[in-house]
């Protein structure tokens, strides 16, 4: 979550309508986690810096069409970062293929689109980032470690999350009623 | 390749410089996007303006110039056209010659625009007794006039004819049912929009009559036809003289008839001769009448009202505005249709350029 009483949703709306300061706040809040994810995928700090930068540029462009599912922008940023990292990996492999065709450090046959970070790294990142809500943590994990698409993951989890939330709130309500009866209020 | 347990550190300076670059890139992208939108809007607006201009031009170029007013649009108000040859069918025998002449006369209501322009003056036929002093000429003229009020013009022409010492020979007026003033909301009272009138005026006053037409409205056509009938007149007179002499002789014969048989024979012949004489005399009278009173046939058409009748009231204004909008929109669509082939060509060229540029960019971006 970002500081101040500003929620991410408000900042996103503002940034989409042209407020530069709002975007800068989002950037400050999430530049580190995004960098960590980029580094986790690319293993090279220069590439990771470039990819982080590109991710935020692209993110700013796409803010207008974003429907934020949870409370945090991070999971969405992570999906963009993954996409940019995949491009970078592809370019890297093309370069290597041209320069040193016999290099045995060529990347494996794993589909570059679905490079993911390990779940340990994901846990570490979540630990270091200011506490995300439950829904957002789940979406983050799905996107970062399983390479899922943000909208699909959010929808899926949102449904589950909403059901969980509703159940919880119903429980809370019943408790209140009970307590109320008990205390006579 | 092994994942560390420490997360890589991010240099604060790096954070700042990245932030700056992100902002700069975003601003640049936004400017590019705005310029593109402006460009497209400008192009679209340009196309619409072009269409709006081209529409009317294109639709006008296809239309023939139309002079539809109903009268024979000869267009030439005669002023200096060459005069007609003066002899007309003078070779024919008097009998047939006369019918011929009457056939060619312009009396009645169905002749307009006889295309034989001549000058407006008429030579007065001095019908002398022996036919040797002046020529005897039948003058007939036609004219077409555009007036604002057909009925009123007809009345005025009649008055003029009488004032000049002539009379109205025939007149009629008609209205065209398709010509109804669409902008007025009165029940469709068909306006009198055309009329014919033939007047006879003394030959020496024909030109006055013709020039008086200019006071009625716009004279759109005018022609004069002159026919020299001196020979026919002379011929007729000669025959009359001869027949008269024959009648006189027969009458003398009858008074001196010796017996009944001779008397009867003379009487039969006399009757026959007298009939012939009367016929010739009638012909001569008619001829002389035509010579002394020229005929002028005028075709009147009503002035079409100006299209832009001032709207009288809100509904009229609304209707006028709506019609104007529809007309402009129509013109715009015509123009767009006209421009469409060009736009297709331009679009194809632009698409090719854009795809080439994108391919080049992708190739360049990939090999970073």
mmCIF file of C-alpha atoms in Angstrom, chain A residues 6 18 20 40 47 51 60 62 64-65 73 86 97-98 106 110 118 120-121 125 133-134 137 141 155 165 168 180 183:
data_model
loop_
_atom_site.group_PDB
_atom_site.id
_atom_site.type_symbol
_atom_site.label_atom_id
_atom_site.label_comp_id
_atom_site.label_asym_id
_atom_site.label_seq_id
_atom_site.Cartn_x
_atom_site.Cartn_y
_atom_site.Cartn_z
ATOM 1 C CA UNK A 6 -4.228 7.791 -0.987
ATOM 2 C CA UNK A 18 -2.257 13.416 -16.458
ATOM 3 C CA UNK A 20 2.624 13.418 -12.990
ATOM 4 C CA UNK A 40 15.074 -12.429 -10.638
ATOM 5 C CA UNK A 47 19.317 -5.352 -17.996
ATOM 6 C CA UNK A 51 13.582 -3.442 -17.982
ATOM 7 C CA UNK A 60 2.059 4.781 -17.514
ATOM 8 C CA UNK A 62 -1.651 1.659 -20.081
ATOM 9 C CA UNK A 64 -5.942 4.585 -18.597
ATOM 10 C CA UNK A 65 -7.337 1.197 -19.481
ATOM 11 C CA UNK A 73 -0.848 -1.813 -8.320
ATOM 12 C CA UNK A 86 10.778 -11.740 -21.936
ATOM 13 C CA UNK A 97 23.059 -16.586 -31.438
ATOM 14 C CA UNK A 98 24.594 -14.094 -33.819
ATOM 15 C CA UNK A 106 22.629 -20.549 -24.451
ATOM 16 C CA UNK A 110 12.143 -23.144 -21.950
ATOM 17 C CA UNK A 118 10.940 -18.785 -7.781
ATOM 18 C CA UNK A 120 11.123 -18.194 -2.469
ATOM 19 C CA UNK A 121 12.034 -14.980 -4.250
ATOM 20 C CA UNK A 125 9.799 -9.651 -2.195
ATOM 21 C CA UNK A 133 -3.659 -7.179 1.166
ATOM 22 C CA UNK A 134 -4.455 -10.873 1.019
ATOM 23 C CA UNK A 137 -0.515 -11.211 -2.370
ATOM 24 C CA UNK A 141 2.161 -14.901 -6.547
ATOM 25 C CA UNK A 155 -10.939 -12.308 -11.793
ATOM 26 C CA UNK A 165 -14.934 -11.876 2.306
ATOM 27 C CA UNK A 168 -16.286 -13.567 6.834
ATOM 28 C CA UNK A 180 -25.514 -7.310 20.957
ATOM 29 C CA UNK A 183 -24.962 -7.053 26.069
#
